[in-house]
Every structure is written in C-alpha cells, then in structure tokens.
PDB file of C-alpha atoms in Angstrom:
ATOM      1  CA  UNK A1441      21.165  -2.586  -2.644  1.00 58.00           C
ATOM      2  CA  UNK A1442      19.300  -2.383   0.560  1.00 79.00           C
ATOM      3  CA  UNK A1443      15.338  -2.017   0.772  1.00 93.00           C
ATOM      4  CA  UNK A1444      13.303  -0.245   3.365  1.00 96.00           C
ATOM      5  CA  UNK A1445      13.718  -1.535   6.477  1.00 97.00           C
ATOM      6  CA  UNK A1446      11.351  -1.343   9.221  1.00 98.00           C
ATOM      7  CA  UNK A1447      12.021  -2.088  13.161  1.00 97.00           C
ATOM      8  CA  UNK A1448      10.774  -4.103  15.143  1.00 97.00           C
ATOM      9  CA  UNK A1449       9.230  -6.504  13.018  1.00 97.00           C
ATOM     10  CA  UNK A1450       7.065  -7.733  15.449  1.00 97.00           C
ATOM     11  CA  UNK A1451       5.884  -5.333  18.233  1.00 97.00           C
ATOM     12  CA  UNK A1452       3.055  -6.905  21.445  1.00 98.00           C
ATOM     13  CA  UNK A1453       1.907  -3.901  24.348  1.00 97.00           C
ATOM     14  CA  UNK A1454      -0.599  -3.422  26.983  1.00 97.00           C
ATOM     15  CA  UNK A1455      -3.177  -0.948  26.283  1.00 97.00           C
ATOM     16  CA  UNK A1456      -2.229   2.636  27.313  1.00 97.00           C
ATOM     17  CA  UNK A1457       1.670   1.725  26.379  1.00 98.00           C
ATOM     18  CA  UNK A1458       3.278   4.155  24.569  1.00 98.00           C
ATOM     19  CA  UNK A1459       5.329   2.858  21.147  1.00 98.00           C
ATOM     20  CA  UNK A1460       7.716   3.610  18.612  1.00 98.00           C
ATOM     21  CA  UNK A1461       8.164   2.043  15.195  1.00 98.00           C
ATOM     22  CA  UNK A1462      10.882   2.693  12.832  1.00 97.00           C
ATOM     23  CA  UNK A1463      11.671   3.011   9.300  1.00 97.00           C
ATOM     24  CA  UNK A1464      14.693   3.596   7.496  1.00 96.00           C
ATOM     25  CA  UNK A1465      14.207   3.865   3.530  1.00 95.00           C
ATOM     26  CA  UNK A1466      16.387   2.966   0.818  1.00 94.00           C
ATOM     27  CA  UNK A1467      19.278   5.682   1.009  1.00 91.00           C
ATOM     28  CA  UNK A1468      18.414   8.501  -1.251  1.00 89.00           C
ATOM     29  CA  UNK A1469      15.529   8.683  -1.491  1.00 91.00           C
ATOM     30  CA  UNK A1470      13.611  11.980  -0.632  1.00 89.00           C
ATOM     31  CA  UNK A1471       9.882  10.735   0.039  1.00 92.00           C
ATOM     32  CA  UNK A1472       8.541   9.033   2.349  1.00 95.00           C
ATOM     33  CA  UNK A1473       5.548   7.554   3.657  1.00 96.00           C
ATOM     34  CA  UNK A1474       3.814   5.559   6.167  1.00 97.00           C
ATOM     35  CA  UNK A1475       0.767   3.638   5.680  1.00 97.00           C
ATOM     36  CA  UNK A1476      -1.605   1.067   7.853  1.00 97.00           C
ATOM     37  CA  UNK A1477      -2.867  -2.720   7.258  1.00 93.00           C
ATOM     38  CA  UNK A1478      -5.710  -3.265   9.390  1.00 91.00           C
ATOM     39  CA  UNK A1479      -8.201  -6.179   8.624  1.00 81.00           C
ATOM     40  CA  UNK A1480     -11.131  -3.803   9.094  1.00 74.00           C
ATOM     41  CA  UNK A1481     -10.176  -0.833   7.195  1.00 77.00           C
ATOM     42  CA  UNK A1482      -7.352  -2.621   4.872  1.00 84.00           C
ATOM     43  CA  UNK A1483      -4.465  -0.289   4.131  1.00 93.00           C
ATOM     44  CA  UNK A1484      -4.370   3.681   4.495  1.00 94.00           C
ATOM     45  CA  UNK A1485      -2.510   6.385   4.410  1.00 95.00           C
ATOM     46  CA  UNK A1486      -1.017   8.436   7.359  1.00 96.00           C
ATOM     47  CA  UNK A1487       1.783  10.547   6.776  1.00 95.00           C
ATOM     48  CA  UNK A1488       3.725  12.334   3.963  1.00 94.00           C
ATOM     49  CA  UNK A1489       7.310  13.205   3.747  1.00 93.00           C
ATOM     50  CA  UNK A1490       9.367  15.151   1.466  1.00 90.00           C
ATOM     51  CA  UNK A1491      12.785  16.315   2.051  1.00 84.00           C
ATOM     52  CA  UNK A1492      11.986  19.523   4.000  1.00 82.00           C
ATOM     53  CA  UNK A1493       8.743  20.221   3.387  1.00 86.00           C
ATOM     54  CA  UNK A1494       6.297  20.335   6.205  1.00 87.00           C
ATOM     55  CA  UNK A1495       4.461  16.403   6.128  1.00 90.00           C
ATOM     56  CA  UNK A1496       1.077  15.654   4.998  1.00 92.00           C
ATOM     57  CA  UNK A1497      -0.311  14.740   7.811  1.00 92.00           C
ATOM     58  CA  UNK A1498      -4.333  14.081   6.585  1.00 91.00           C
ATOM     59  CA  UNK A1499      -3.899  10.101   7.303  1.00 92.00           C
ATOM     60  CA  UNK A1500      -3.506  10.510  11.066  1.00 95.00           C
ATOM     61  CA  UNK A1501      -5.973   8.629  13.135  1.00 94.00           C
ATOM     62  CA  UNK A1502      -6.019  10.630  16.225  1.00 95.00           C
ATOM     63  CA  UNK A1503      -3.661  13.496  18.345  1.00 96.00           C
ATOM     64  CA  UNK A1504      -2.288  10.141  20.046  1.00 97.00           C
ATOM     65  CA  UNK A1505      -0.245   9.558  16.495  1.00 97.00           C
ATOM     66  CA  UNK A1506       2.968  11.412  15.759  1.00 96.00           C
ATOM     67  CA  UNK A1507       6.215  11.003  13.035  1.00 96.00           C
ATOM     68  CA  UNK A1508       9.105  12.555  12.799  1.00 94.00           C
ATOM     69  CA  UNK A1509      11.497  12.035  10.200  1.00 94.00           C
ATOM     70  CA  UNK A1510      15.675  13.145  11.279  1.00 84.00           C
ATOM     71  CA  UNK A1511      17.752  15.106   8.475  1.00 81.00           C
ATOM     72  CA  UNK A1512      15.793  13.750   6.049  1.00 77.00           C
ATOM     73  CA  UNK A1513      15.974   9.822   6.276  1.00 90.00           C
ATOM     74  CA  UNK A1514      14.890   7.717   9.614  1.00 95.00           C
ATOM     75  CA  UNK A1515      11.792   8.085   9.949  1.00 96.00           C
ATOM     76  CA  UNK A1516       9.839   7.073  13.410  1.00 97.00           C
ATOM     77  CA  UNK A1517       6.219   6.563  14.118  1.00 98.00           C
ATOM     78  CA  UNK A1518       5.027   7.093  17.690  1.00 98.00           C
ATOM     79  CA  UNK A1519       1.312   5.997  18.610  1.00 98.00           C
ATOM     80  CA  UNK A1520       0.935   7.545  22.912  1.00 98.00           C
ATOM     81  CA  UNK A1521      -1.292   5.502  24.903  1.00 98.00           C
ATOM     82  CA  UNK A1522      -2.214   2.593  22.610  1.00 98.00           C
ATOM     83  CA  UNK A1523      -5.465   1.405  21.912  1.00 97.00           C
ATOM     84  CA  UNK A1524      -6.319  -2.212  20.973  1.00 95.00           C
ATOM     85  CA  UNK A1525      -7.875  -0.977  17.575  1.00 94.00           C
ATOM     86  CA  UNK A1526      -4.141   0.379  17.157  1.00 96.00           C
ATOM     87  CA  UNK A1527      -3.286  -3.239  16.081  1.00 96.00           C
ATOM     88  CA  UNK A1528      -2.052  -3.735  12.495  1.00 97.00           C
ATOM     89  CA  UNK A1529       0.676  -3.743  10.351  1.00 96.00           C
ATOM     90  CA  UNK A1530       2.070  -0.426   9.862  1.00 98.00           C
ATOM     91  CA  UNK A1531       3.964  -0.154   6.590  1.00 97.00           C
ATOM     92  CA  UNK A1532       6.601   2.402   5.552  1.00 97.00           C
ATOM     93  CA  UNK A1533       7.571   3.286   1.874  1.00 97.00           C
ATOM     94  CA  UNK A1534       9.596   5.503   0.227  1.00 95.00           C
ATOM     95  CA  UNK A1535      10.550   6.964  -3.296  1.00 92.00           C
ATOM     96  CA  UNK A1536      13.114   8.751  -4.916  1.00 88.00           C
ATOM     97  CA  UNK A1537      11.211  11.810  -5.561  1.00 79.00           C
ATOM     98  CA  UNK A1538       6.994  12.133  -5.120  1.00 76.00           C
ATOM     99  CA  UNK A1539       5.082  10.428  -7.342  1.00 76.00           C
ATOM    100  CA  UNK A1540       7.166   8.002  -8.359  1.00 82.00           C
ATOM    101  CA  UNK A1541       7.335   3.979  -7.655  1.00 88.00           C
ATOM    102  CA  UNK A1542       6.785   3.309  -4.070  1.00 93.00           C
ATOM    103  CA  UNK A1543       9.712   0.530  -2.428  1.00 95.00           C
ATOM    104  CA  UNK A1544       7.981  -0.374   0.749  1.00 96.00           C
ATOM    105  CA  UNK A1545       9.176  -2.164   3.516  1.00 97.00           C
ATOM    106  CA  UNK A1546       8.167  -5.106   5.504  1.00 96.00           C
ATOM    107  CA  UNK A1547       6.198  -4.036   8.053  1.00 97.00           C
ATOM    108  CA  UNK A1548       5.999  -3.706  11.695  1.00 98.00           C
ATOM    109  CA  UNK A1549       3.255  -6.122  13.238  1.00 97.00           C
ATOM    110  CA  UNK A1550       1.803  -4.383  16.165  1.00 97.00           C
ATOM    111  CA  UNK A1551      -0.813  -5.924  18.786  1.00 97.00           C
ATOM    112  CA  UNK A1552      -2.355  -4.125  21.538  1.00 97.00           C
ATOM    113  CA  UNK A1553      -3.879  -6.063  24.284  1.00 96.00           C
TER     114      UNK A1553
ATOM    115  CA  UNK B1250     -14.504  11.459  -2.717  1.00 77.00           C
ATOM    116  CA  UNK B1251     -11.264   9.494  -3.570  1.00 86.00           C
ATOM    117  CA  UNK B1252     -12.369   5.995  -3.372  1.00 92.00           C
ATOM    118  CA  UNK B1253     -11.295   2.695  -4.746  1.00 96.00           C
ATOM    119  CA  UNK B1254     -13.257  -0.241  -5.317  1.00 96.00           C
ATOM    120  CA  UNK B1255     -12.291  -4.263  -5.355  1.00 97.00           C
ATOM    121  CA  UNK B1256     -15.647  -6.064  -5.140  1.00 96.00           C
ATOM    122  CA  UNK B1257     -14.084  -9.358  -4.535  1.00 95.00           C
ATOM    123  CA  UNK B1258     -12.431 -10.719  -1.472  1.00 94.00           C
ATOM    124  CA  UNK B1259     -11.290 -13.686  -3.118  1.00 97.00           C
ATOM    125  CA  UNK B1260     -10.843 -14.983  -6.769  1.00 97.00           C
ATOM    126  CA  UNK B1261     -10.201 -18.540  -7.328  1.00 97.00           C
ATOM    127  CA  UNK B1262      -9.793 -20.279 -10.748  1.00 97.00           C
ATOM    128  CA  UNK B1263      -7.805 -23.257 -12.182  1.00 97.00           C
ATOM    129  CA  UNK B1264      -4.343 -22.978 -13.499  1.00 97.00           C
ATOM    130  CA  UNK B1265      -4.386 -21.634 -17.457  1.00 97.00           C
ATOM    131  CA  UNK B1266      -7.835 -20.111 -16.910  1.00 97.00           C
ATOM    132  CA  UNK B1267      -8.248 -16.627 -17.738  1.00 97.00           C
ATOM    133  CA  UNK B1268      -8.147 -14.012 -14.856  1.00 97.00           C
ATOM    134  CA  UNK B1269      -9.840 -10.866 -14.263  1.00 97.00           C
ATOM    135  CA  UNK B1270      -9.572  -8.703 -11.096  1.00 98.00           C
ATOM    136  CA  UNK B1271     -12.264  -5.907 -10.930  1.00 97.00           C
ATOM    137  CA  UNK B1272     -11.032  -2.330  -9.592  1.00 97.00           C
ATOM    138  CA  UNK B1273     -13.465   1.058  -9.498  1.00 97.00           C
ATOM    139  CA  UNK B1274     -12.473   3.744  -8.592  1.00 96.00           C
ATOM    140  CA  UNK B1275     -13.997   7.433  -7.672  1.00 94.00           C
ATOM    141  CA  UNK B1276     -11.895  10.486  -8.118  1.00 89.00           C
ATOM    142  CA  UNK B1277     -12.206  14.336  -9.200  1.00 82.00           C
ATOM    143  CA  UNK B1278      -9.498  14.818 -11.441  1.00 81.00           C
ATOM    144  CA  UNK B1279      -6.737  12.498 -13.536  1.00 82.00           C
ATOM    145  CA  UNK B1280      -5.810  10.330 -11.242  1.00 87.00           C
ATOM    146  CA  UNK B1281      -2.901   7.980 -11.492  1.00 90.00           C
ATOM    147  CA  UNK B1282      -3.685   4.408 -11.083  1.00 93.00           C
ATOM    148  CA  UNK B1283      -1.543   1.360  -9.908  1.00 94.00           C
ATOM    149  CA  UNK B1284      -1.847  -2.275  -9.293  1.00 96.00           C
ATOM    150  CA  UNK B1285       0.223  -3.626  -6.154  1.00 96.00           C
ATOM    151  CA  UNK B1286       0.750  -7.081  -5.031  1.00 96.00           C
ATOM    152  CA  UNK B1287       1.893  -9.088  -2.037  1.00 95.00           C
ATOM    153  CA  UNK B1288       2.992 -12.783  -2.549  1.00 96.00           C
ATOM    154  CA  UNK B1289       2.851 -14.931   0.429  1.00 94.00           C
ATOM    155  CA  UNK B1290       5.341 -13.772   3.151  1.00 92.00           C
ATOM    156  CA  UNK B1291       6.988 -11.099   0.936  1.00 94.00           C
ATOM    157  CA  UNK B1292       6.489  -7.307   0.825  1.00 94.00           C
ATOM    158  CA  UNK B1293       4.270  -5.539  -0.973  1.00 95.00           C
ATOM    159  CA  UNK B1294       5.366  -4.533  -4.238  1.00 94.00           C
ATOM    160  CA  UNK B1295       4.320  -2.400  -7.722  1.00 94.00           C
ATOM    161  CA  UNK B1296       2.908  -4.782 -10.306  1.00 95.00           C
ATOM    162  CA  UNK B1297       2.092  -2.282 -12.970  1.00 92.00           C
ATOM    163  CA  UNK B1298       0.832   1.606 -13.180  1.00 90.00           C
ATOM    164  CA  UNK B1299      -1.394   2.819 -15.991  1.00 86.00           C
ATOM    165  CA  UNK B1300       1.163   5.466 -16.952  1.00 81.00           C
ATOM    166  CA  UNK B1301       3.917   2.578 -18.046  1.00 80.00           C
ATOM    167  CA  UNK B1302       0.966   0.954 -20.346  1.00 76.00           C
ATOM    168  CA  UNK B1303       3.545  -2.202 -20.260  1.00 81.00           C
ATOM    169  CA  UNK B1304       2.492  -6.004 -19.255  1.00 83.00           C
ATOM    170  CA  UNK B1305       4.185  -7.490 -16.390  1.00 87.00           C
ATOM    171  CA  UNK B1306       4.623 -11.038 -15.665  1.00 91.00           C
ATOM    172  CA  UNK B1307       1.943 -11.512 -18.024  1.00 92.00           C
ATOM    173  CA  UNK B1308      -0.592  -8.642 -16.719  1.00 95.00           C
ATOM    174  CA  UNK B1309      -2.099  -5.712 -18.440  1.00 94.00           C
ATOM    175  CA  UNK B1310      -4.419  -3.445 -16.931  1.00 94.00           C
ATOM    176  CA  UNK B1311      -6.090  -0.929 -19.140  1.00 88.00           C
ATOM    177  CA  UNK B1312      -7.552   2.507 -17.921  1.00 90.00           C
ATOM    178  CA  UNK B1313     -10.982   3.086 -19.141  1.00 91.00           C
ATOM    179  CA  UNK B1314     -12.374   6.380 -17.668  1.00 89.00           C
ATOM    180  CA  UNK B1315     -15.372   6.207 -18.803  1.00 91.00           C
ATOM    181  CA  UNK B1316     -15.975   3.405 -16.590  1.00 92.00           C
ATOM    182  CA  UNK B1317     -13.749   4.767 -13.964  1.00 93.00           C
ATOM    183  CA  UNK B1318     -12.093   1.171 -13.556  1.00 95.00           C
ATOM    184  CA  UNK B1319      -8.091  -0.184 -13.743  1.00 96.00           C
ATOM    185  CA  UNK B1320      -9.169  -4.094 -14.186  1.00 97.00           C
ATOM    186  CA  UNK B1321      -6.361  -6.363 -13.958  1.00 97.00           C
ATOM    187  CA  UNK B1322      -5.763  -8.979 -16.820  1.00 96.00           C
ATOM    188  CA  UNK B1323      -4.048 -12.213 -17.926  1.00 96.00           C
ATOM    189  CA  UNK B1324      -5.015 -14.244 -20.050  1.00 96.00           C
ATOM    190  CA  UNK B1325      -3.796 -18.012 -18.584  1.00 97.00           C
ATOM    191  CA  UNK B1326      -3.638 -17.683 -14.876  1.00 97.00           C
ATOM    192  CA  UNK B1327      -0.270 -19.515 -12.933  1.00 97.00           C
ATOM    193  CA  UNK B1328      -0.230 -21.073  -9.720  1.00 97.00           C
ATOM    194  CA  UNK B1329       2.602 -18.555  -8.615  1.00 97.00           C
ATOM    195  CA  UNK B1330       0.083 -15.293  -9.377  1.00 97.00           C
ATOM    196  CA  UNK B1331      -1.240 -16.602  -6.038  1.00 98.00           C
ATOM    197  CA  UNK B1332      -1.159 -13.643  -4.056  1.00 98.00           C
ATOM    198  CA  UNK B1333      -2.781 -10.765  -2.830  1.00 96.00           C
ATOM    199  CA  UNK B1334      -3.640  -7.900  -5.171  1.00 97.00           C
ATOM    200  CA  UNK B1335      -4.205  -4.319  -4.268  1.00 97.00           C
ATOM    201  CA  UNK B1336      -5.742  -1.814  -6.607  1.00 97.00           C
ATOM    202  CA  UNK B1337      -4.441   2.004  -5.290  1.00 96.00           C
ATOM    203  CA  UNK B1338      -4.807   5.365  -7.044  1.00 93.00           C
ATOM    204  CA  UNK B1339      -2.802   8.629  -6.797  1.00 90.00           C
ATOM    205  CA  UNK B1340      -3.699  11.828  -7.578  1.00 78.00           C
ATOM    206  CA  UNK B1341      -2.653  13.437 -10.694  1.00 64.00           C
ATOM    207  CA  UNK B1342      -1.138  16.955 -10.987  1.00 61.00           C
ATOM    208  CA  UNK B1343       1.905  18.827  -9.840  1.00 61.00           C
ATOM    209  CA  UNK B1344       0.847  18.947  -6.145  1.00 66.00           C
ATOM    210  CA  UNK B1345       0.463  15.602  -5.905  1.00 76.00           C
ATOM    211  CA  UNK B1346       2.044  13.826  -3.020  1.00 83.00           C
ATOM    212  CA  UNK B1347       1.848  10.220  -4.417  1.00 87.00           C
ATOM    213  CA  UNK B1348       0.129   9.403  -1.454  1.00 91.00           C
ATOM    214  CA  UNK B1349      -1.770   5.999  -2.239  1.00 93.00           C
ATOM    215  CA  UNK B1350      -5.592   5.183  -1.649  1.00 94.00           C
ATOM    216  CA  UNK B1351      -5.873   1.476  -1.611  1.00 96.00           C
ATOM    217  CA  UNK B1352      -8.724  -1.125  -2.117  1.00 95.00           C
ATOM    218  CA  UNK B1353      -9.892  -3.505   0.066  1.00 95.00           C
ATOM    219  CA  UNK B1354      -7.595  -5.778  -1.494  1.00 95.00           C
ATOM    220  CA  UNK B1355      -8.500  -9.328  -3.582  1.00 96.00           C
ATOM    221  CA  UNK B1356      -6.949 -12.681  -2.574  1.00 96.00           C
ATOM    222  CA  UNK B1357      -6.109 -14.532  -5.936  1.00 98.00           C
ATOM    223  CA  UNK B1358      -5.568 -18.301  -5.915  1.00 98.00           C
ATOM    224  CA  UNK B1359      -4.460 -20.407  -8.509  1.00 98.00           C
ATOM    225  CA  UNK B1360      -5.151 -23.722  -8.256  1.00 97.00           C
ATOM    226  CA  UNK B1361      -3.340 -26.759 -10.209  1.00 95.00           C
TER     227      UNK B1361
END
C-alpha cells in the first residue's frame, strides 16, 4: 500500500515568507508525528498527534510554528515568517496506534534564504 | 534529562569485518529503545527495537541498563549496511506518546 507522503518535496523562500508543508500518512493510522533534520541539531521532535486528543506540542521551536491535523489524517505544518535557521528537512511519521513502529515519510527539504 | 548518545560521526571498516555502533542513552524510567536507519536516498526506516529482541538483516542490539547503552551489532559487516544509523529512545509507560529522541546519528561505510 501507500507510505507517508509528504508535499512539496523540495521547498526554497525568502526570509520572513510564510510556509506550509504537508503530510498525509498511511490511511489508518491514528498517530502522527512530525519531526526535524537539521545538520546542527540532527533530528527532533515537534509535534504529537493522536486521533482527537489535544497534540503534544513540547517539540515546537518558537510561537512562529503551528500544525494542524483535519478529521484526523492530513496533517500540515506552518512555520510564519521564516528564518534561515528554519532550513532542514522536516519529516512526518505516523503509526497505527502510539507507541508502535513509526512509517515515516520522505521529507520536505526546506531552505530559507 | 532524556538524552541519547552516538559518539561517532562516522564508522568505516572493510567488508566482513565486525561492526559495532555505540549508543548511550540517559533516561528516568524504562525507556523503549530503537535503532533506525536511512540508506542512501531512501527514507528513514525501523531497523530493530529492543522490545522485538529479534536480528535483522544480520543486526542485534542488546539492552544493557546497567550501562544505559542499545549498541548495534553484526558480526561481518556488508557493503550494502552503508548507511546512516540513528539510535532513538521512547519513553516507556502507558502515557507514552512514542515520541522519538534521536542521536546525532553515525554514518557507516562499508568498504570492499
């Protein structure tokens, strides 16, 4: 069956650029998450969701990030007036229920200039 | 604090040579630990979890809390292990998210 997919794959803005990345997970499944690749900090954790449940939000940067996830499958990051240290890979996973084996998708590459 | 630990960037040994790549960790609690890895141009992808106690593609990682480390094993090393390997941990109990802390991440090459 289908993976996680993530859109765009690629992603290139001007500093102070609002943007939105996508991420629609394997159908099905009820977690979520989102994570970032960064060459400085390597990959964390930013948001957490689970069917209904308000998100775990801990992993957020800053106020300028923001995710929404619509009755309970797409999911969309938003990062508000961009930052160049905003650039990395932002990955999205997701799971049949918490806890369980993470399928994660490939990425959105995102450069800030 | 939740930590995880890879102390190498990059590991490179000949092909049939034994491999070892180091993971610490630093948790309060029974964590659940995982091995991920990401071959060249592919998505990143489970490798094994201490929980499953199984070998894949010729891995084994054994939990050893004493130590607090998850070192990943095998025993003859092939050039297509050539990848990058992530260490991660999870927090055990029942309100556990699965959210994943990751290491810094070791680049393994094989060479022939």
């Amino acid at each position: 069956g289908a993976g996680v997919s993530q859109s765009p794959s690629n992603k290139v803005t001007e500093k102070g650029k609002d943007v939105e990345l996508r991420c629609d997970p394997i159908s099905g499944h009820t977690a979520l998450y989102w994570y970032r690749q960064s060459l400085g900090q390597g990959l964390e954790f930013l948001i957490y969701f689970q069917g209904n449940s308000a998100p775990d939000k801990s992993g957020l940067p800053s106020d300028r990030f923001s995710a929404e996830r619509t009755g309970g499958s797409v999911s969309t990051l938003t990062i508000q007036r961009t930052q160049q240290e905003d650039s990395a890979v932002y990955l999205c996973a997701s799971t049949l229920r918490s806890r369980e084996t993470q399928y994660f998708g490939p990425g959105t590459r995102l450069l800030v200039l | 604090a939740q930590r995880v630990t890879q102390p190498e960037k990059l590991l490179s040994v000949f092909k049939g040579a034994p491999v070892e790549l180091k993971c610490n960790y630093s948790y309060s609690g029974s964590p659940e630990l995982f091995w991920y890895v990401q071959y060249s141009r592919q998505r990143l992808q489970l490798l094994l979890r201490h929980i499953s106690r199984e070998s894949i593609k010729g891995f084994t990682a054994d939990l050893n809390k004493g130590e607090t480390s998850f070192h990943l094993k095998k025993p003859f090393a092939q050039e297509e292990d050539s990848a990058m390997y992530y260490c991660a941990l999870s927090g055990g109990g029942s309100g556990n998210t699965g959210k994943l802390i990751f290491g810094q991440g070791t680049t393994l090459q094989v060479k022939p």
